[in-house]
Coordinates of C-alpha atoms and ligand atoms in Angstrom, one line a residue:
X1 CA 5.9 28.5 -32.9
X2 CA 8.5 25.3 -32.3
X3 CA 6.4 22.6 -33.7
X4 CA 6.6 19.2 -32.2
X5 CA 7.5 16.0 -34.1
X6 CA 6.7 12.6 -33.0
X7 CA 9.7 9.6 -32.6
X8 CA 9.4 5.9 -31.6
X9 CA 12.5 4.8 -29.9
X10 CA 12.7 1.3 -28.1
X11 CA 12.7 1.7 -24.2
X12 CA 15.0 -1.5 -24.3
X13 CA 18.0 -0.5 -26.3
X14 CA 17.1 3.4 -27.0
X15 CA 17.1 3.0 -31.0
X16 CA 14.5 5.0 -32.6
X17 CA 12.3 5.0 -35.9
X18 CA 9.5 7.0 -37.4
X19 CA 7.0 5.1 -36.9
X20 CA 5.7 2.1 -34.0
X21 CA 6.5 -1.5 -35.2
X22 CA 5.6 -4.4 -32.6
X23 CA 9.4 -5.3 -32.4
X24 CA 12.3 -3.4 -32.2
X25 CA 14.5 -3.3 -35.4
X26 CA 17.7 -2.4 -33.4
X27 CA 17.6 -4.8 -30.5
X28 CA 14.7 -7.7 -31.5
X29 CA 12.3 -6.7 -28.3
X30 CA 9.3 -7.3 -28.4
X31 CA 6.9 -4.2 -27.2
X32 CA 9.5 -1.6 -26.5
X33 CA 8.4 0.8 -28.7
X34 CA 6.9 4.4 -26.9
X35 CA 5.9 7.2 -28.9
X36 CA 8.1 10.5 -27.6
X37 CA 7.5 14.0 -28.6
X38 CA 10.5 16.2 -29.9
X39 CA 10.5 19.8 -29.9
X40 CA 12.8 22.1 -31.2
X41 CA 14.7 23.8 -28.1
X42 CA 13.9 27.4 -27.6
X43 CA 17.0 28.5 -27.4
X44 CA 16.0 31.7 -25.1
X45 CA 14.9 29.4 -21.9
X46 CA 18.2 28.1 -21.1
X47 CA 19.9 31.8 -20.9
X48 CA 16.4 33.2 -19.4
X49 CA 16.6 31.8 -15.9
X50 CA 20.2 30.6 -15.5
X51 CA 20.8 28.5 -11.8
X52 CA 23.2 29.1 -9.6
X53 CA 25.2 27.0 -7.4
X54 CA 24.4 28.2 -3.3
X55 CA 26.0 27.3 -0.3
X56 CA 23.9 24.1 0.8
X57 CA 22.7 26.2 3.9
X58 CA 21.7 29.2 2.1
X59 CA 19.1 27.5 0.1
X60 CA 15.7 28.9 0.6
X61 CA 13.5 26.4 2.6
X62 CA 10.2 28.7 2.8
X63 CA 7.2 27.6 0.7
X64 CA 7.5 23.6 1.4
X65 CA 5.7 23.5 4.7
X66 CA 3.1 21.0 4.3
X67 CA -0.7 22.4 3.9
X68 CA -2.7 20.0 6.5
X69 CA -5.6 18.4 4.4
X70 CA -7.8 18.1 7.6
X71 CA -7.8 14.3 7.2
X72 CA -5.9 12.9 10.3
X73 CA -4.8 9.3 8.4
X74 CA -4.1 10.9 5.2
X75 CA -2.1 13.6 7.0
X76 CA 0.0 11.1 8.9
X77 CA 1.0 9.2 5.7
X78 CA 2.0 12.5 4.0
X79 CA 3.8 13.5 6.5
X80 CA 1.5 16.8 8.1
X81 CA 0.0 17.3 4.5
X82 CA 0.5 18.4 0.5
X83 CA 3.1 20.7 -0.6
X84 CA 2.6 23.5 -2.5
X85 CA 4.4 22.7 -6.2
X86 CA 4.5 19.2 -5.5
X87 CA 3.3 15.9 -7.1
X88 CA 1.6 13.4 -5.7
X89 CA 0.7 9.9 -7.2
X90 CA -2.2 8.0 -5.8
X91 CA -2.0 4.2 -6.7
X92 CA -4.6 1.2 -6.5
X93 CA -6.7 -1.3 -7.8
X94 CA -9.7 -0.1 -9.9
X95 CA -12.1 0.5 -6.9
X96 CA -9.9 0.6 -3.5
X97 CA -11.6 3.9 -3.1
X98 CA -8.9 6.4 -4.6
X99 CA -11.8 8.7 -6.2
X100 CA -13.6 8.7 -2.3
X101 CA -10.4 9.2 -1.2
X102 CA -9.7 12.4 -2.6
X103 CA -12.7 13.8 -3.1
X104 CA -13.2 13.8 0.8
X105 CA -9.4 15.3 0.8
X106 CA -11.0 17.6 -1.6
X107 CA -13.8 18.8 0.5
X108 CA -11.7 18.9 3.9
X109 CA -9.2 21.6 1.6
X110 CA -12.6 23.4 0.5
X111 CA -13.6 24.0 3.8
X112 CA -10.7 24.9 5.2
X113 CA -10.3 27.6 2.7
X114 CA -8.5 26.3 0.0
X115 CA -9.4 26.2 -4.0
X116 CA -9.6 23.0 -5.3
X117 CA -9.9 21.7 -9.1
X118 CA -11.1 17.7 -9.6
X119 CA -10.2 17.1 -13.1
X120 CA -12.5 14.1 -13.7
X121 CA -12.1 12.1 -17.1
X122 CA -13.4 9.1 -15.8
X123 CA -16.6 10.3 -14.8
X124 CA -19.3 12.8 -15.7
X125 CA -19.9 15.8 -13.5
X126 CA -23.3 14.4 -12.6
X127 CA -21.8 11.4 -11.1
X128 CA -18.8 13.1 -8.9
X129 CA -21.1 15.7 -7.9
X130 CA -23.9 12.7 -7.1
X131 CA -21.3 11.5 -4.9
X132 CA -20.1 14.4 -3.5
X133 CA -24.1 15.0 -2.1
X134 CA -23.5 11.7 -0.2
X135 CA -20.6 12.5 1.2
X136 CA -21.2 16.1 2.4
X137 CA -18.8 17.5 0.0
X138 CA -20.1 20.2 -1.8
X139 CA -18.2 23.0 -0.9
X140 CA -18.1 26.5 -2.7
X141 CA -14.2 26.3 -2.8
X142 CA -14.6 22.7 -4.8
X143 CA -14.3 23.1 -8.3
X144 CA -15.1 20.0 -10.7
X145 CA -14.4 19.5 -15.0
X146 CA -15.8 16.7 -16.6
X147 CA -12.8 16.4 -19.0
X148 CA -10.0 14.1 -20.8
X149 CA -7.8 16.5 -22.6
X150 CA -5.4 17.3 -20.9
X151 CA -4.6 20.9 -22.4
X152 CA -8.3 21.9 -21.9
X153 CA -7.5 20.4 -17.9
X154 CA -4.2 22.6 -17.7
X155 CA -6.4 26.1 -19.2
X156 CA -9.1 25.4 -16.9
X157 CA -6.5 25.0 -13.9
X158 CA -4.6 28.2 -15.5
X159 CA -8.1 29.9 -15.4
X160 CA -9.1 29.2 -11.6
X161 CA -5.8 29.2 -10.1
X162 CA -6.6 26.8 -7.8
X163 CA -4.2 25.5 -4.7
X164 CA -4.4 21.8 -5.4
X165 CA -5.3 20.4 -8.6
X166 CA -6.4 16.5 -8.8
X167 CA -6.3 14.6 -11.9
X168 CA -8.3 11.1 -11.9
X169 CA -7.0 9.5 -13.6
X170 CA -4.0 9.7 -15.3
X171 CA -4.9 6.9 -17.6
X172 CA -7.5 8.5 -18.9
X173 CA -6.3 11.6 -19.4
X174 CA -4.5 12.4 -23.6
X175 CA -3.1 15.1 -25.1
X176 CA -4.2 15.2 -28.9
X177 CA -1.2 16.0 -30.3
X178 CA 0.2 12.1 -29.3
X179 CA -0.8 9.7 -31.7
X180 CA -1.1 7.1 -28.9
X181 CA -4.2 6.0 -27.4
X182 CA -5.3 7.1 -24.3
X183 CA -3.3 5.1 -21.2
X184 CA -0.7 3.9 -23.2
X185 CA 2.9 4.2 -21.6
X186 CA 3.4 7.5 -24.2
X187 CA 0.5 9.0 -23.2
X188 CA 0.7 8.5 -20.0
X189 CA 4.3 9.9 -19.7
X190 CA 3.9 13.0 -21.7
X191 CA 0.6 13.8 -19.7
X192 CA 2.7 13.4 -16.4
X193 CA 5.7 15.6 -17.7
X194 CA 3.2 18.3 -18.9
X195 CA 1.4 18.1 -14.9
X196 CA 4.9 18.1 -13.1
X197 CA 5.6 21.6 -15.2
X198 CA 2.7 23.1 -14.8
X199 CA 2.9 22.1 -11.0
X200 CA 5.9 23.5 -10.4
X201 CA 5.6 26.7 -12.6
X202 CA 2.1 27.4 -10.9
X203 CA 3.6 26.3 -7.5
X204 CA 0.7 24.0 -7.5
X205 CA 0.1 21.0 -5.3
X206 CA -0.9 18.5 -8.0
X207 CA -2.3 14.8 -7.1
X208 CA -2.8 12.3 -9.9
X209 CA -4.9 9.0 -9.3
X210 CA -3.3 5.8 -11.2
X211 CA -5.3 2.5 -11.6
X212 CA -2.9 -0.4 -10.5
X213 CA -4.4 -4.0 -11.3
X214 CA -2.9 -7.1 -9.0
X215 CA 0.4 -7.4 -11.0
X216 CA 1.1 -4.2 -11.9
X217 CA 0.9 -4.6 -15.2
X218 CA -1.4 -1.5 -16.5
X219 CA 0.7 1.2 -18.0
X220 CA 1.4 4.2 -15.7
X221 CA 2.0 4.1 -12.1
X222 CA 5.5 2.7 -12.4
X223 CA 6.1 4.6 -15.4
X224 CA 5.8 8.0 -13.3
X225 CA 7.5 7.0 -9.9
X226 CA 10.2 8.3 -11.2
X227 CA 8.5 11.9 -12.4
X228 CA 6.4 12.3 -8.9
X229 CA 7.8 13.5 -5.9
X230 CA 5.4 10.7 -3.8
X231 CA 3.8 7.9 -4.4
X232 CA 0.9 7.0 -2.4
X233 CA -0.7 3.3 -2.7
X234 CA -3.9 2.6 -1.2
X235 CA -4.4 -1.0 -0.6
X236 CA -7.0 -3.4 0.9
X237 CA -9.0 -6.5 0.0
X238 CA -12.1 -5.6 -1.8
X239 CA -14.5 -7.8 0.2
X240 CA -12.7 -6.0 3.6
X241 CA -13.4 -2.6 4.8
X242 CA -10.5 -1.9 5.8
X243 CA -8.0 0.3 4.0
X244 CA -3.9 0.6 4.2
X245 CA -2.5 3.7 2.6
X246 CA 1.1 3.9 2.2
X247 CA 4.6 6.5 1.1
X248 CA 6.1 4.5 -1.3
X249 CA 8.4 6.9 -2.2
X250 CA 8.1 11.0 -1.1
X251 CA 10.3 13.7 -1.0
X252 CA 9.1 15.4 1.9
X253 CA 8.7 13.0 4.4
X254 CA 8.8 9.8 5.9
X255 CA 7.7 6.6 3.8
X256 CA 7.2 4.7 7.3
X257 CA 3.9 5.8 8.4
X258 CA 0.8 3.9 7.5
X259 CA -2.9 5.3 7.2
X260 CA -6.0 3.2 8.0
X261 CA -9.2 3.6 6.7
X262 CA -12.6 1.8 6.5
X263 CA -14.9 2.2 3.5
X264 CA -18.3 3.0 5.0
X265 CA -21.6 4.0 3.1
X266 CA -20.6 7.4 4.2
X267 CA -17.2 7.2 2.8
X268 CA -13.8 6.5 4.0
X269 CA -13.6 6.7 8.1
X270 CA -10.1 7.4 9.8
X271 CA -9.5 4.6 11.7
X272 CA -7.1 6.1 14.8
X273 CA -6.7 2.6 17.0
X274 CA -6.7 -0.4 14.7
X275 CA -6.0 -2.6 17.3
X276 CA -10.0 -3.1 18.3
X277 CA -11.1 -3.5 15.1
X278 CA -8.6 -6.2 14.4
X279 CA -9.6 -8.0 17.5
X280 CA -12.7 -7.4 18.0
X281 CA -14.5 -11.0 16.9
X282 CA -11.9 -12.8 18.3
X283 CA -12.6 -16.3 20.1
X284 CA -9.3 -16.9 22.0
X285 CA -10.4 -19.9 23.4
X286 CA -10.4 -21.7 20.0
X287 CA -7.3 -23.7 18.8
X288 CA -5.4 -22.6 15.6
X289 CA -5.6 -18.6 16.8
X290 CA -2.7 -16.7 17.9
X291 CA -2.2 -13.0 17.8
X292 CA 0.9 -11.6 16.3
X293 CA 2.0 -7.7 16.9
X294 CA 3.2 -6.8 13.8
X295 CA 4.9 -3.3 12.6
X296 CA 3.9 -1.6 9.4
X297 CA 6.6 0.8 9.0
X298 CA 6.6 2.8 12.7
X299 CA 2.9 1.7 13.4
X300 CA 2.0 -1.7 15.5
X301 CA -0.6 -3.2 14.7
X302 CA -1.9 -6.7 16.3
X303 CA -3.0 -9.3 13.6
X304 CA -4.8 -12.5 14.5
X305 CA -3.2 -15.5 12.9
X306 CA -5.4 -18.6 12.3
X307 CA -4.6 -22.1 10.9
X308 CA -6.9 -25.2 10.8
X309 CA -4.7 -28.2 10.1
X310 CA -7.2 -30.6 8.6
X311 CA -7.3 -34.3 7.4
X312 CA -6.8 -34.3 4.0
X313 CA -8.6 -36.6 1.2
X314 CA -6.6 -34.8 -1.5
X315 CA -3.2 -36.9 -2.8
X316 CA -2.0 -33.8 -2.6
X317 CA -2.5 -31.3 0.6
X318 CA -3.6 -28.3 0.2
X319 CA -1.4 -25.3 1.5
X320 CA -3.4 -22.2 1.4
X321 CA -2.1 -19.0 2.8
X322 CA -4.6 -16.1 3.0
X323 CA -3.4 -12.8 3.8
X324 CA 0.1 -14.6 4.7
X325 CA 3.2 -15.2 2.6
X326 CA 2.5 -18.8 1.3
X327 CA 6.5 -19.0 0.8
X328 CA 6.8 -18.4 4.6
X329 CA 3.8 -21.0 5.1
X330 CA 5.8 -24.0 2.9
X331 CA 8.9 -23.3 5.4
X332 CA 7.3 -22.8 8.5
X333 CA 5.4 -26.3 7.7
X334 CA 9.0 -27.8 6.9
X335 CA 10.5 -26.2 10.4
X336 CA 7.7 -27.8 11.8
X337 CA 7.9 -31.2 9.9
X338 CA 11.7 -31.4 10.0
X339 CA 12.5 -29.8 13.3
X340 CA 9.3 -30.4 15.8
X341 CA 8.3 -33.3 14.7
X342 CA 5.2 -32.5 13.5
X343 CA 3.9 -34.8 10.8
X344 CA 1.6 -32.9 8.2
X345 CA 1.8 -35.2 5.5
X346 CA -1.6 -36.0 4.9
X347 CA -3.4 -33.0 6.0
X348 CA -4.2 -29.3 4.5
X349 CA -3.1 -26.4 5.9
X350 CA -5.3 -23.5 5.8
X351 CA -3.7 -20.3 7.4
X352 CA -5.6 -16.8 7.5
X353 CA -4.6 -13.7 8.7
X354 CA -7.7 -11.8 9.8
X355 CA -9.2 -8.7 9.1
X356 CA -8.1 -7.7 5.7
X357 CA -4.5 -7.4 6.4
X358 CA -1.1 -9.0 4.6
X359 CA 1.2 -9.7 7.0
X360 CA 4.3 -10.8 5.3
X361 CA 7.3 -10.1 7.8
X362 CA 9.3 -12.8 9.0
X363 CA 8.3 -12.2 12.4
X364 CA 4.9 -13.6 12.2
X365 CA 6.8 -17.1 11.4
X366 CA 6.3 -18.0 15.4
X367 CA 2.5 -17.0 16.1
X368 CA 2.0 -19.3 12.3
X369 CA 4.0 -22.2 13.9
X370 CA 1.8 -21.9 17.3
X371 CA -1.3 -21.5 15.6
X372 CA -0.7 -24.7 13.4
X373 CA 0.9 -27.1 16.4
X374 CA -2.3 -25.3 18.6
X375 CA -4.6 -26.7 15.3
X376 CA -2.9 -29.8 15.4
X377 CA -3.1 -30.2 19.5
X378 CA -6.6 -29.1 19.8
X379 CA -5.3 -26.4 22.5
X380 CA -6.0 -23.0 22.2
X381 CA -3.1 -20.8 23.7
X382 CA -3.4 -18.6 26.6
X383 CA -5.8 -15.8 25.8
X384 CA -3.6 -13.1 26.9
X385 CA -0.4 -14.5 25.0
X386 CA 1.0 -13.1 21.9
X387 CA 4.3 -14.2 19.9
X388 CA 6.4 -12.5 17.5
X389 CA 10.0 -14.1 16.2
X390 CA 11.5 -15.1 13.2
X391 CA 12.2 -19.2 12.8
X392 CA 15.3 -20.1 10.8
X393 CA 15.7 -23.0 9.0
X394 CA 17.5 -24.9 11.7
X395 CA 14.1 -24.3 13.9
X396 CA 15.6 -21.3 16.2
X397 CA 14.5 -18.4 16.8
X398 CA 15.4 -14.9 15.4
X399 CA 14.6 -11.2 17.1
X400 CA 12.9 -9.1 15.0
X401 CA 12.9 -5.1 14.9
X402 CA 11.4 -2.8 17.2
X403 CA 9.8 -5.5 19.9
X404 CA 9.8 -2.9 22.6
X405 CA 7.3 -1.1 20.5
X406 CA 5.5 -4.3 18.9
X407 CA 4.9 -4.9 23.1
X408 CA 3.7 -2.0 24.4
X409 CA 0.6 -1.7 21.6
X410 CA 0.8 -5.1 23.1
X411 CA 0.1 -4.2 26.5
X412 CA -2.2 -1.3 25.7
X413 CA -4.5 -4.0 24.7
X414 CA -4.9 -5.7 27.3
X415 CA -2.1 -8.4 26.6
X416 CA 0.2 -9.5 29.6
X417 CA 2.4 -12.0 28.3
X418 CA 4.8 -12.6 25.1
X419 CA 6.5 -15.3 23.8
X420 CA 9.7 -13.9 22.3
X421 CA 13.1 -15.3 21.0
X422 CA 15.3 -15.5 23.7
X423 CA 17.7 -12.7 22.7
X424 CA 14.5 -10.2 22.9
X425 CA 15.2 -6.5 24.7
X426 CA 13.3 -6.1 28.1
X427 CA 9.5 -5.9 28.0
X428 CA 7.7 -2.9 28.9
X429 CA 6.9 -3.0 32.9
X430 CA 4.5 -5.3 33.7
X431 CA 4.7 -7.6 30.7
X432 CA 6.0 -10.5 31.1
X433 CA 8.0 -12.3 28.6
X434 CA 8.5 -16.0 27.7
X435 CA 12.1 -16.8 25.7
X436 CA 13.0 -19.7 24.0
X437 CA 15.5 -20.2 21.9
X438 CA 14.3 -22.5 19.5
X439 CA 11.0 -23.6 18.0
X440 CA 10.6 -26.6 19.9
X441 CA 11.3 -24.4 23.6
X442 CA 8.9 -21.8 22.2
X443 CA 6.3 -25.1 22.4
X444 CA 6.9 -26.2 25.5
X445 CA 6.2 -22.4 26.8
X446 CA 3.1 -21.6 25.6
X447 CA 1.9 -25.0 27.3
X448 CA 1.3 -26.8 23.8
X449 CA 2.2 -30.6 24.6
X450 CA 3.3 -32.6 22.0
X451 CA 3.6 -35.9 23.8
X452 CA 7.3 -38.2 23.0
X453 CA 5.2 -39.5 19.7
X454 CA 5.4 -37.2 16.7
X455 CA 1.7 -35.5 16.3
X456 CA 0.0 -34.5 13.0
X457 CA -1.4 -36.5 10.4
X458 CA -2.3 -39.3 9.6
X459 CA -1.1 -40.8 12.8
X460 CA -2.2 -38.2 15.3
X461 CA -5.6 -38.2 14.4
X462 CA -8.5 -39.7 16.5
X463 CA -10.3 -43.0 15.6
Ligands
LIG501 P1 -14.0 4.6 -5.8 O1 -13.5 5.7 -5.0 O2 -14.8 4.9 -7.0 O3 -12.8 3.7 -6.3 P2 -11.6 4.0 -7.3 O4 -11.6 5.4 -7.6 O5 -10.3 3.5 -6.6 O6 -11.8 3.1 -8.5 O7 -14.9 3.7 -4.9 C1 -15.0 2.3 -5.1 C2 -16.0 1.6 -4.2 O8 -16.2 2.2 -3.0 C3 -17.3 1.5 -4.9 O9 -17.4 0.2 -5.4 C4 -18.3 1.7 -3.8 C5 -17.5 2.0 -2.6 N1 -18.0 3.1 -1.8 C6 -18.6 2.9 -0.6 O10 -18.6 1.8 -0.1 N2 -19.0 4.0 0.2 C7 -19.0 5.2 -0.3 O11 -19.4 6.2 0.4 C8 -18.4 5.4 -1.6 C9 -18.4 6.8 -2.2 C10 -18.0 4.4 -2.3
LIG502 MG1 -12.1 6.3 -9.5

């Protein structure tokens, strides 16, 4: 048999050496170095299976229909299910919920028929299957290995044949014959590779969890973007219970569609019309609140914005942006400062977006600017308002994509009015709309008076 031979090349400059040094001889990086494994080519696979080139069309198609999972969000973000053969990468923070995640996907594939192997190296068998009790997911077609090596993984999978194989998580996974320890960038590339071939050679669907921390920095996930055919991330704020799964990249569908989830005590609940449960505490009579329909990939959903624009006894203000770009928060304030009129020197600036979500699109600038001149004011907006817009630097307003869409989950709401930039497309019947053209017209609709004297603090504020 071929034997393998271990080489350290720099993933900087490609160079290579026999062993791992901290810096790289060839190009003087630091912490390049990842261990690869070399074997001999076997020169009978090349000339065993030989490809041909087909007329585009005459391609066979059959066998990549998706298999639904059974789990309506997780469906809809993997565009009508998992593909037989294909990989799947599921990214988050250390505990988002990945491991709930899948092993309700798990269960749903059990009792729908499918086999199912959960390749656990994180946890013991006791504790998944502890788990599993809770969530009503022991099912006969659920198989579960308490294991980290990854060859004893790929015989047990060989062994059961099963449909969809899930490894959590790839970090913890090795293959002994790697020097490298466990999660480390070789490791955790070699163990990929290894998964991808055995997918594709069992025609296996094959999911693999990845721990993500804030930054990105753990070794993996982006490491294997490039081997996986889709990358999932599950996000959410860990004190929220709401969850946002995402395509960042797939193969087989679209990366638009967004799943929502909320962590429960019975697991991780579909969550079909977001727009209640973003709403639902709101007090629209209060000053600093505005609601913003915003679009995450092809799905609307309406965000409350709130800022409280406070007297400040710091030297300097506080600017705190929660769930909100604080980049888009310093020039909104500026717009605002430069452009309005509105003095905020003097006062913090505290602006939330509610719920759990990050709303980072330009065209929540408008419902950020109302919400701080309506903090400012002391006048809450028209309960049945929302705004969406993009503000440019010289204070006007911008259209954003997709408003017709943005304002009919609008309307479905119970929302009747919305204050647009004045190039907008037509509402949907029975809305009305409000244009302005600039920041300072966009005030004077939604009925926010800012008096001839510039407002804000210190001067604005009452004896
Ligand atoms: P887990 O799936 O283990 O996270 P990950 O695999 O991404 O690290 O779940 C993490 C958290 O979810 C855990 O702190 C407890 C919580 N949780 C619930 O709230 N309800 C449940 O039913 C389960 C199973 C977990
Ligand atoms: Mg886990």
């Amino acid at each position: 048999m071929a034997r393998t031979r271990s080489i350290y090349r720099c993933a900087a400059c490609g160079a290579d050496g026999p062993q791992w040094t901290g810096r790289c001889a060839g190009c003087g990086a630091w912490n390049t170095i990842v261990e690869e494994r070399t074997r001999p080519a076997a020169a009978s696979t090349a000339a065993a299976t030989p490809s041909r080139a087909l007329p585009i069309a005459d391609v066979e198609s059959e066998g990549w229909a998706p298999r639904p999972v059974g789990i309506g969000e997780l469906d809809r973000v993997l565009g009508g299910g998992l593909v037989a053969g294909s990989v799947t990468l599921l990214g988050g923070e250390p505990g988002i919920g990945k491991s709930t995640l899948l092993l309700q996907a798990l269960s749903a594939l059990a009792r729908r028929g499918t086999t199912c192997l959960l390749a656990c190296a994180e946890e013991s068998a006791q504790q998944v299957r502890m788990r599993a009790a809770r969530l009503g997911a022991l099912e006969p077609g659920l198989w579960l290995v308490a294991e980290t090596d990854l060859s004893a993984i790929l015989a047990h999978a060989a062994t059961l044949a099963p449909d969809v194989l899930v490894v959590d998580s790839i970090q913890t996974v090795f293959d002994p014959e790697l020097a490298s320890a466990p999660g480390s960038v070789a490791q955790v590339r070699e163990c990929a590779h290894r998964l991808v071939r055995a997918a594709k050679d069992a025609d296996r669907a094959t999911v693999l969890v990845g721990h993500v921390t804030k930054d990105g920095a753990l070794a993996g996930p982006r490491v294997l973007e490039h081997v996986v055919d889709t990358v999932l991330s599950f996000e959410g704020e860990r004190h929220h219970a709401l969850r946002l799964l995402r395509a960042v990249k797939h193969r087989f569908g679209p990366t638009s569609e967004l799943g929502l989830f909320e962590m429960t005590d019975d697991g991780l609940i579909g969550v079909p019309d977001p727009g209640r449960l973003f709403l639902s505490d709101r007090q629209a009579q209060a000053p600093g609140s505005v609601v913003v329909p915003t679009l995450e990939g092809h799905r609307p959903l309406l965000v409350e914005l709130q800022a409280l624009v406070a007297k400040s006894p710091l030297a300097t203000p506080r600017r705190s942006a929660q769930g909100l770009d604080s980049g888009r928060l310093a020039m909104v304030s500026a717009v605002l400062e430069e452009r309005v009129g509105v003095s905020l020197a003097g006062a913090d600036v505290y602006a939330l977006a509610v719920g759990g979500v990050r709303v980072v699109e330009p065209g929540a600038d408008l419902a950020l600017a109302l919400a701080m001149v309506s903090s400012v004011t002391g006048t809450a907006l028209p309960a049945d308002l929302v705004a969406c817009g993009e503000i440019g630097l010289c204070g006007e307003l911008r259209q954003v994509g997709q408003t017709g869409r943005r304002l009919a989950e609008a309307a479905r709401l119970g929302f009747r009015r919305a204050l647009v930039p004045a190039s907008a497309p037509e509402p949907p019947a029975g809305f009305e709309v409000l244009r302005a053209a600039t920041l300072v017209e966009a005030l004077a609709e939604s009925g926010l008076r800012l008096g001839s004297k510039p407002v804000g603090f210190p001067r604005a504020v009452p004896a």
